[in-house]
CSV table of C-alpha atoms in Angstrom, one decimal:
chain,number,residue,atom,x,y,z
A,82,UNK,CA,22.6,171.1,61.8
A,83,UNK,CA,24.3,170.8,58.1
A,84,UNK,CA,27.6,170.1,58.2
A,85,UNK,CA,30.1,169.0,55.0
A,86,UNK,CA,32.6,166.2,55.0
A,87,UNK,CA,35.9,167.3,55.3
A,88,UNK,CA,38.8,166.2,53.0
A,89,UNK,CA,39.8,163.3,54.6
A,90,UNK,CA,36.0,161.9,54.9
A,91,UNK,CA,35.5,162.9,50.7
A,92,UNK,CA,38.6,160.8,50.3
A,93,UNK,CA,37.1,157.7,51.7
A,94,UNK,CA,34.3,158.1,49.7
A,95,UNK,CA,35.7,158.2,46.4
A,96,UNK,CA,38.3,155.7,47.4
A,97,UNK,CA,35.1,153.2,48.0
A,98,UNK,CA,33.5,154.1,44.8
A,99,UNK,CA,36.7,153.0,43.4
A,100,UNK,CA,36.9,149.9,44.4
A,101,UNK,CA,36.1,147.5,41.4
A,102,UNK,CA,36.0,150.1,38.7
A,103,UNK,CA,39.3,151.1,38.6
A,104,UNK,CA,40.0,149.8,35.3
A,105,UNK,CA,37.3,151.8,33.6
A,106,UNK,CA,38.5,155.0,34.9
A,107,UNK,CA,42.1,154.3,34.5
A,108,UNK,CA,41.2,153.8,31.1
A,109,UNK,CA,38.5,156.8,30.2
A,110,UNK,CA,41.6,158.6,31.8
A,111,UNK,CA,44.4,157.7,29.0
A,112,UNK,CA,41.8,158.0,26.1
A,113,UNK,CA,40.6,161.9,27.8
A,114,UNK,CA,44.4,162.1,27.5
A,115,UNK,CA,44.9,161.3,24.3
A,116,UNK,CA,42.1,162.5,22.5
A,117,UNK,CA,43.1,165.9,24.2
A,118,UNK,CA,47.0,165.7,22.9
A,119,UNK,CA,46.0,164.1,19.7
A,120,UNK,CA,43.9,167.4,19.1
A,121,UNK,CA,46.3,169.7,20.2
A,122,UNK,CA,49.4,168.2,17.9
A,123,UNK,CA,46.9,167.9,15.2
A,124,UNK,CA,46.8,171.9,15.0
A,125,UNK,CA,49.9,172.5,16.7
A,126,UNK,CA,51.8,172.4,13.5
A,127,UNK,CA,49.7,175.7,11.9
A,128,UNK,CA,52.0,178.6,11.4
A,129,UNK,CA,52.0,182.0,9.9
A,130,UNK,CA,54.6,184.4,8.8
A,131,UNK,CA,52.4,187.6,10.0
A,132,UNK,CA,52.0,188.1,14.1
A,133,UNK,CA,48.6,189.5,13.9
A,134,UNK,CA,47.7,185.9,11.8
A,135,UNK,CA,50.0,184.2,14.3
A,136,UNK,CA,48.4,185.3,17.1
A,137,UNK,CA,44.8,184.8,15.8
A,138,UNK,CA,45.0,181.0,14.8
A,139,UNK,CA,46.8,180.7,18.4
A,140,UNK,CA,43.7,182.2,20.1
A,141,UNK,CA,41.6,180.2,17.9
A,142,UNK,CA,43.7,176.9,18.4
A,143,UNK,CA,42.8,177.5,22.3
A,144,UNK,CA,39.2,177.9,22.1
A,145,UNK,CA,38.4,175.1,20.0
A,146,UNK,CA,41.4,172.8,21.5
A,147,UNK,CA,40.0,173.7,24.8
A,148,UNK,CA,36.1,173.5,24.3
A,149,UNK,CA,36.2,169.9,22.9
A,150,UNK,CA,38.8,169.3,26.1
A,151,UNK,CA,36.2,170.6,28.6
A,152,UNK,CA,33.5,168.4,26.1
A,153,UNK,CA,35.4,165.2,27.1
A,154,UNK,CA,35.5,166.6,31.1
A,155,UNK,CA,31.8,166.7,31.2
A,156,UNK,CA,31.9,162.7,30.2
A,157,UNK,CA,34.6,161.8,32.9
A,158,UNK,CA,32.2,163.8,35.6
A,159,UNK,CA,29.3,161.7,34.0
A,160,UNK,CA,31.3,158.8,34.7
A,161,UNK,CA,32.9,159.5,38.2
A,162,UNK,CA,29.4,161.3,39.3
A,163,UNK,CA,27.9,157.9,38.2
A,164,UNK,CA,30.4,155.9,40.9
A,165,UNK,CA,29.8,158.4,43.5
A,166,UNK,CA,26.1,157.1,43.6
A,167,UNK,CA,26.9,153.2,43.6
A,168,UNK,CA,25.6,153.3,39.8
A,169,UNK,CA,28.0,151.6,36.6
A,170,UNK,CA,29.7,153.4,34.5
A,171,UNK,CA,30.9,152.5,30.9
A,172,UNK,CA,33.9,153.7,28.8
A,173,UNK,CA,31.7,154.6,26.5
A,174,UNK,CA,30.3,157.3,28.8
A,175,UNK,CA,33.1,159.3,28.7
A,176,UNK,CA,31.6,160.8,25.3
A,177,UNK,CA,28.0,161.1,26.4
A,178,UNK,CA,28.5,165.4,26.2
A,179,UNK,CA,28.6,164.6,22.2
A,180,UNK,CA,25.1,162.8,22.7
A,181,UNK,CA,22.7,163.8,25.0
A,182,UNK,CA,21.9,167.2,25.3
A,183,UNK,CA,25.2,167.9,23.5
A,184,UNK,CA,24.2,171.9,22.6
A,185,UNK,CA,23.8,172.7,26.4
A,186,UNK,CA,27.5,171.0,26.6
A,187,UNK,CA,28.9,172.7,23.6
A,188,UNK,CA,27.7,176.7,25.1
A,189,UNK,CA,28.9,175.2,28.8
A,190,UNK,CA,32.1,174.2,27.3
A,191,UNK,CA,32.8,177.2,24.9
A,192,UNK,CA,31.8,179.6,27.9
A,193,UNK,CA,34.6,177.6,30.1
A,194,UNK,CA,37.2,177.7,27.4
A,195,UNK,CA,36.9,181.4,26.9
A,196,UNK,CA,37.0,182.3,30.5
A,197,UNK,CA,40.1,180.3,30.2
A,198,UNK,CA,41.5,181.9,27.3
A,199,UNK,CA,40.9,185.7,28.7
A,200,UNK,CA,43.2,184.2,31.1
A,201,UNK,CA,46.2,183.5,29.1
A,202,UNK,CA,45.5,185.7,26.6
A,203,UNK,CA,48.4,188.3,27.9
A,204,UNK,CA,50.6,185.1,27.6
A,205,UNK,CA,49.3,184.2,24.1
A,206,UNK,CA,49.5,187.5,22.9
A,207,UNK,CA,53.6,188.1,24.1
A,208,UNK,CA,54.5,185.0,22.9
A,209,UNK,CA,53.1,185.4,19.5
A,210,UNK,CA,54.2,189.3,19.6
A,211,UNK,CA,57.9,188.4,20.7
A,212,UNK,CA,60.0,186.5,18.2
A,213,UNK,CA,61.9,183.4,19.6
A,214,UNK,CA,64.9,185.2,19.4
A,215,UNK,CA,63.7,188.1,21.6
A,216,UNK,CA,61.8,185.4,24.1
A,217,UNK,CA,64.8,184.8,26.2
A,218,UNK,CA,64.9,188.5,27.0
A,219,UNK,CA,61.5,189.0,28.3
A,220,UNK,CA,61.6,185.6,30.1
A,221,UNK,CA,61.0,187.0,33.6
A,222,UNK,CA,57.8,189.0,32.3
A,223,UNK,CA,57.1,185.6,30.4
A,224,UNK,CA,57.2,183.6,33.8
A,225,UNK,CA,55.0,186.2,35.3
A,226,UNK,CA,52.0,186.2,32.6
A,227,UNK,CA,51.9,182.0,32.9
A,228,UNK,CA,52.2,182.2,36.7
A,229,UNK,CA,49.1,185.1,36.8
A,230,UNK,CA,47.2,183.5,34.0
A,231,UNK,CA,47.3,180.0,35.7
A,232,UNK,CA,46.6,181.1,38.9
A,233,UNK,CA,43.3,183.2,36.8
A,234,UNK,CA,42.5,179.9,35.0
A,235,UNK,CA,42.9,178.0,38.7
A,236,UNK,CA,40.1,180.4,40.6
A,237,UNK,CA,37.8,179.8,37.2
A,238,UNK,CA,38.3,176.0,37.6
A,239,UNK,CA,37.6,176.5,41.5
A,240,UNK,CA,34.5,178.6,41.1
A,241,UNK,CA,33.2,176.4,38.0
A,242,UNK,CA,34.1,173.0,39.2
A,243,UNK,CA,30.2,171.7,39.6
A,244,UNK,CA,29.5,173.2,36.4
A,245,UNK,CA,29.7,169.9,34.5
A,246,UNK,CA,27.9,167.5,37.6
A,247,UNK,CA,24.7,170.3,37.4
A,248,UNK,CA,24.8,170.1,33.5
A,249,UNK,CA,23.8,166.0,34.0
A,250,UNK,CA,22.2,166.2,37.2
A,251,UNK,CA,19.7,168.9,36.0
A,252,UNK,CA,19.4,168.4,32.1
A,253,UNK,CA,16.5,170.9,31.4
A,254,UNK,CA,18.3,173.8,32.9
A,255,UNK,CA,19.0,176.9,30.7
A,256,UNK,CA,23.3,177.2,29.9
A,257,UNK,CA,22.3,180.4,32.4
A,258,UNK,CA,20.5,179.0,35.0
A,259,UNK,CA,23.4,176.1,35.0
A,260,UNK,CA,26.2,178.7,35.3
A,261,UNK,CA,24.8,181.1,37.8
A,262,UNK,CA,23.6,178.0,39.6
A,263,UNK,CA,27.5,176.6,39.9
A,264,UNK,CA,29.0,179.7,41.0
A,265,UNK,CA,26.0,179.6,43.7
A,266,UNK,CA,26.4,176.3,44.6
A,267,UNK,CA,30.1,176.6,45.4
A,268,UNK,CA,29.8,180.0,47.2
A,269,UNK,CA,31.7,179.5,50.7
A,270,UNK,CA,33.1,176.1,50.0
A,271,UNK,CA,35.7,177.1,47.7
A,272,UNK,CA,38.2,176.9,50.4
A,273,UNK,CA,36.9,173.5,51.2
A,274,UNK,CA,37.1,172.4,47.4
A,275,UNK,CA,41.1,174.1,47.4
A,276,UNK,CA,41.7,172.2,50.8
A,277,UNK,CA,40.8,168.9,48.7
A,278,UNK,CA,43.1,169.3,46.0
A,279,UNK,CA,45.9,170.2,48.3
A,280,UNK,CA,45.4,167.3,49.8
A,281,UNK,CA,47.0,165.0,46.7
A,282,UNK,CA,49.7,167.2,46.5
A,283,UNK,CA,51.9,164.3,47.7
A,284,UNK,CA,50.4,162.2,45.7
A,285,UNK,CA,51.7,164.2,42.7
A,286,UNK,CA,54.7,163.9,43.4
A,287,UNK,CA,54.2,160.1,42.2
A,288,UNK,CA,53.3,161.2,39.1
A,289,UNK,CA,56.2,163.4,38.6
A,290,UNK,CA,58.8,160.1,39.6
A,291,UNK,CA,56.7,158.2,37.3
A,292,UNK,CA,57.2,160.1,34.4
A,293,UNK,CA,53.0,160.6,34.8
A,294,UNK,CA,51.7,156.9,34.5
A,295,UNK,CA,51.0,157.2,38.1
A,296,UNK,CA,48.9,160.0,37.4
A,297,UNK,CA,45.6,157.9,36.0
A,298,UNK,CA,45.8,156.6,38.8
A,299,UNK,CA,46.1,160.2,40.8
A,300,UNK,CA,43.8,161.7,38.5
A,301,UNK,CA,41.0,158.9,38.8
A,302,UNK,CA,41.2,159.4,43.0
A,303,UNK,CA,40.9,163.1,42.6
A,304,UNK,CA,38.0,162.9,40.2
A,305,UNK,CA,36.8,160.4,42.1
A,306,UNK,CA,37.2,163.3,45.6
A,307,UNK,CA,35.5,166.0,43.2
A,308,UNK,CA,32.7,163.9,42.4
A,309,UNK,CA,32.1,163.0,46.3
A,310,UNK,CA,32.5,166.6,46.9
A,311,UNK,CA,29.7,167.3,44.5
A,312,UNK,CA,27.4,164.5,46.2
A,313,UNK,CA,28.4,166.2,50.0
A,314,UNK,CA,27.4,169.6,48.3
A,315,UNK,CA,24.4,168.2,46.8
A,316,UNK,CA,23.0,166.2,50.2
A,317,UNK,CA,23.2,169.4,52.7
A,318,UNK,CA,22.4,172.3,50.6
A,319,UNK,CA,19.2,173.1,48.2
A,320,UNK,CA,20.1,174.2,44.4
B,46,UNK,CA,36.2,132.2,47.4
B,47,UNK,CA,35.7,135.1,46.0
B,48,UNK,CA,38.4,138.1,46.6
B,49,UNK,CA,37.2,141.6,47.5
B,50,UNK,CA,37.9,144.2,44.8
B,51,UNK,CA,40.0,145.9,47.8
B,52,UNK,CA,41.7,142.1,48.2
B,53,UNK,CA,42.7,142.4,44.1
B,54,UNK,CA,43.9,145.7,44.1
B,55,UNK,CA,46.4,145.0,47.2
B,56,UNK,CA,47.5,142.0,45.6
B,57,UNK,CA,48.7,144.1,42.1
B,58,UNK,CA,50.0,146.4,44.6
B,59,UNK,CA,52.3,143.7,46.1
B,60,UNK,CA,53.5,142.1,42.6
B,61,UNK,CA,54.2,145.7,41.3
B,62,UNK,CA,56.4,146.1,44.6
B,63,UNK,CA,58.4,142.9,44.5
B,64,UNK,CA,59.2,144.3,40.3
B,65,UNK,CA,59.8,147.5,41.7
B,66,UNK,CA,62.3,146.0,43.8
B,67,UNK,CA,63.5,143.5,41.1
B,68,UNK,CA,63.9,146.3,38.8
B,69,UNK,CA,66.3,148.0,41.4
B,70,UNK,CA,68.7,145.4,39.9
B,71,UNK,CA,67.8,144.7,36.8
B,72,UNK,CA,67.2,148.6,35.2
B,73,UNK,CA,67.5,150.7,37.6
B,74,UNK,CA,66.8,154.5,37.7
B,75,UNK,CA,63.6,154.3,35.8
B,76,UNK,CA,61.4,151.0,36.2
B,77,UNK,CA,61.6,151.1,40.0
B,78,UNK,CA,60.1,154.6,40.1
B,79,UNK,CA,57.2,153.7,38.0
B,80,UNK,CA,56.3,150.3,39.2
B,81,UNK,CA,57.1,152.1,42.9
B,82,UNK,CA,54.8,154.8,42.4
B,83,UNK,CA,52.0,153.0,40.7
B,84,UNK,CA,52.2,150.4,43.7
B,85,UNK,CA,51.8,153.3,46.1
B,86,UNK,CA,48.4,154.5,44.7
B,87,UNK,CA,47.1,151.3,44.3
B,88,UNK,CA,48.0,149.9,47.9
B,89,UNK,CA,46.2,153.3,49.3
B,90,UNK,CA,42.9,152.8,46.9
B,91,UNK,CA,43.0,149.7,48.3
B,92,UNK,CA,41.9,150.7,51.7
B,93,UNK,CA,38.3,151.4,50.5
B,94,UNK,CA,36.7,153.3,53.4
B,95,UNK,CA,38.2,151.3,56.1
B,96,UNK,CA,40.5,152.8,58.8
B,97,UNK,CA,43.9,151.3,57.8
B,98,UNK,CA,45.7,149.3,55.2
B,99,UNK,CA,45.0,145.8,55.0
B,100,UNK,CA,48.2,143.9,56.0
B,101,UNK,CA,49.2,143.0,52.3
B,102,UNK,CA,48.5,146.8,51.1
B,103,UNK,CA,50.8,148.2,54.1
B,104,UNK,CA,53.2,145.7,53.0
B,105,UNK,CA,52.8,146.4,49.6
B,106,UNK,CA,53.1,150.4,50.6
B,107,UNK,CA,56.5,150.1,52.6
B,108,UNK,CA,58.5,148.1,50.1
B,109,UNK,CA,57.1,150.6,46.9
B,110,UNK,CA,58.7,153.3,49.5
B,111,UNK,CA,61.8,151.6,50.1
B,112,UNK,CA,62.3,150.9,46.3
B,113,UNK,CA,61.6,154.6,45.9
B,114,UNK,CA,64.2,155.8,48.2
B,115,UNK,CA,66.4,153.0,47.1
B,116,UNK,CA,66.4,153.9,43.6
B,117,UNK,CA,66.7,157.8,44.8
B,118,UNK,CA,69.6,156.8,46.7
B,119,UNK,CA,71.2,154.9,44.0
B,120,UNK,CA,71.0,157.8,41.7
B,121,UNK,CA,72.4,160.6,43.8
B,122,UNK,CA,75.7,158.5,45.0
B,123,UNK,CA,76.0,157.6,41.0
B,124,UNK,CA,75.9,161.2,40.6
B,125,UNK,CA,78.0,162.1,43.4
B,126,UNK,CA,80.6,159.6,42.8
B,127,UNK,CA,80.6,161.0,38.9
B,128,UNK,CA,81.0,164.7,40.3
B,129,UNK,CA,84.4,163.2,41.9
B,130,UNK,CA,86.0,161.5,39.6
B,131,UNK,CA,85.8,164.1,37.3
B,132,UNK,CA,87.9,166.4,39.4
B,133,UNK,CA,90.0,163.6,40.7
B,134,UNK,CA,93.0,162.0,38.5
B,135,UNK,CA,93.7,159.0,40.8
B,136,UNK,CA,89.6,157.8,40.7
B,137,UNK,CA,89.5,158.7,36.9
B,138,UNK,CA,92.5,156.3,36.6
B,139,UNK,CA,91.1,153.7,38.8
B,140,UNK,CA,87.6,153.7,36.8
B,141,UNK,CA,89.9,153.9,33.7
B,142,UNK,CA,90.7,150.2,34.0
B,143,UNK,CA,87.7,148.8,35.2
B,144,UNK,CA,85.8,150.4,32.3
B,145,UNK,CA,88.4,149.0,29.9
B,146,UNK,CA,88.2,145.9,31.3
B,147,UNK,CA,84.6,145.5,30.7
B,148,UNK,CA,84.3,147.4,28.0
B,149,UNK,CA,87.0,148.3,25.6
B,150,UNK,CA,87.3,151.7,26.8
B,151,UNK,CA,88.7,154.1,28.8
B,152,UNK,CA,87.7,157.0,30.8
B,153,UNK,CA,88.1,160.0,28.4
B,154,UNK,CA,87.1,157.8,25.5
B,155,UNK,CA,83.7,157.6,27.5
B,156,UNK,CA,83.8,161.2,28.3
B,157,UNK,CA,84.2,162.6,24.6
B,158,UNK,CA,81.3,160.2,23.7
B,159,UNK,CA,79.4,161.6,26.0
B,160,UNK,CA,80.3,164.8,24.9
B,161,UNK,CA,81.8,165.9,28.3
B,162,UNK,CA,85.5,166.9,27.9
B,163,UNK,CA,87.8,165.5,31.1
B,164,UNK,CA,89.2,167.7,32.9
């Protein structure tokens, strides 16, 4: 009889494959968090007088910001899916997208970053169409395009979180095959995958008191969770 | 011997609690939130896959919490206390001349530095 670990049991598991490496992920952690700022300020200071230009280099700043984001999230799943199986893992691994087999990664991560951006593009598109004067009117239909967008960009996460652990587990597969593969693979554990990020939600509060330097810390247990979710996945069910 | 990397992680855990609660004293408000928190994570990585704590990582775990709610305590009775003595003459004169005392100044000196007019 299959069954799957539940939350508690995943969070044993990557709390063992912790043990011993935590400086390596702590650390892949800031520099995934810097690279990732570093490129958004770096084109964060583009403007335009004209709101049709304003609104395409904001599009554009999202898609490229965000694929070279999701670039550096298939090297911190190469890195936690690597402890999951009682194998090493490097700092250096955190950029292995940009190496091996990076034009798979690079059609992976732009197809992530668009689904992404069709998901805050109502958002994108007010705030470039509404002048910062006229913002504070609209702020309630403002609040209500970020809080439908991120809950849009949430169920794409949800539905494409094994997306980057089948990209490095199965290497020859098609950028197709990989994607119709994920959403397969995660059909009817969703719930189960939701259930497991609810469960740090206490945890984040740490983060918040701690101005977010307890959140490599946070962040390297839930990658660690996701990557022993991927593994439970992986055991009881053929892909 | 040779310490466990479970062993190592309590033991950070249980320095960053004792300067959690050192900081409580020393600079409050910020430092024992951050040294608190980070102690908390690490004391429950710690565990590994066994049941419970270890004795140094719960240890480690309740005094990070009690610096926590320390430190939360200390800043809502700071704010409190500020709330009342700006709508109370006799406290603003009271904390008038211990602030002048110690420091030169008094009460609605510090409140138009701040920027707050007294009431």
């Amino acid at each position: 009889m299959i069954s799957f670990k539940d939350s508690r049991a995943l969070r044993a598991d990557a709390r063992e494959s912790l043990l011993g490496h935590l400086t390596t992920t702590v650390t892949a952690l800031l520099l995934y968090m810097f690279s990732t700022s570093v490129l958004a300020e770096m084109v964060n200071g583009l403007d335009s007088g004209s709101v049709l230009l304003s609104l395409a280099l904001s599009v554009m700043v999202f898609f490229v910001v965000n694929t070279c984001g999701y670039m550096l999230r298939i090297g911190l799943a190469y890195i936690f899916m690597r402890l999951a199986f009682r194998q090493g893992a490097r700092l250096g691994d955190l950029f292995c997208a940009f190496r091996k087999n990076s034009n798979t990664a690079v059609t992976l991560s732009g197809f992530m970053a668009l689904l992404e951006l069709f998901c805050m593009l109502p958002l994108i598109f007010s705030l470039s169409v509404l002048s910062a004067q006229g913002r504070s009117a609209y702020s309630v239909l403002l609040a209500v395009l970020f809080a439908a967008g991120f809950a849009a960009a949430f169920y794409v996460r949800l539905r494409y979180a094994m997306l980057a652990y089948l990209h490095l587990d199965f290497p020859d597969l098609t950028p197709r095959q990989l994607i119709r593969g994920s959403a397969k693979l995660i059909r009817g554990h969703k719930m189960r995958l939701f259930k497991l990020y609810l469960s740090f939600l206490p945890l984040q509060l740490l983060t918040v008191l701690s101005l977010g330097i307890a959140g490599l810390w946070v962040s390297s247990y839930t990658q660690a969770a996701t990557a022993a979710f991927y593994k439970d996945l992986m055991a009881n069910r053929a892909f | 011997m040779r310490l466990s990397p479970g062993d190592n992680l309590s033991r950070t855990a249980m320095s960053l609690a004792v300067l959690s609660v050192f900081s409580l004293f020393v600079f409050p408000v910020v430092l024992p939130y951050i040294f608190g928190s980070v102690s908390l994570i690490m004391a429950i990585l710690s565990r590994g896959r066994q049941e419970r704590l270890s004795r140094r990582g719960r240890s480690a775990a309740i005094i990070s919490t009690v610096s926590i709610i320390l430190n939360t305590a200390l800043i809502i009775s700071t704010v409190v206390y500020f709330i009342k003595v700006m709508h109370d003459p006799q406290l603003q004169e009271q904390l008038s001349q211990v602030l002048y005392k110690t420091y030169g100044i008094t009460y609605d000196e510090l409140m138009s530095q701040l920027g707050i007019m007294p009431k």
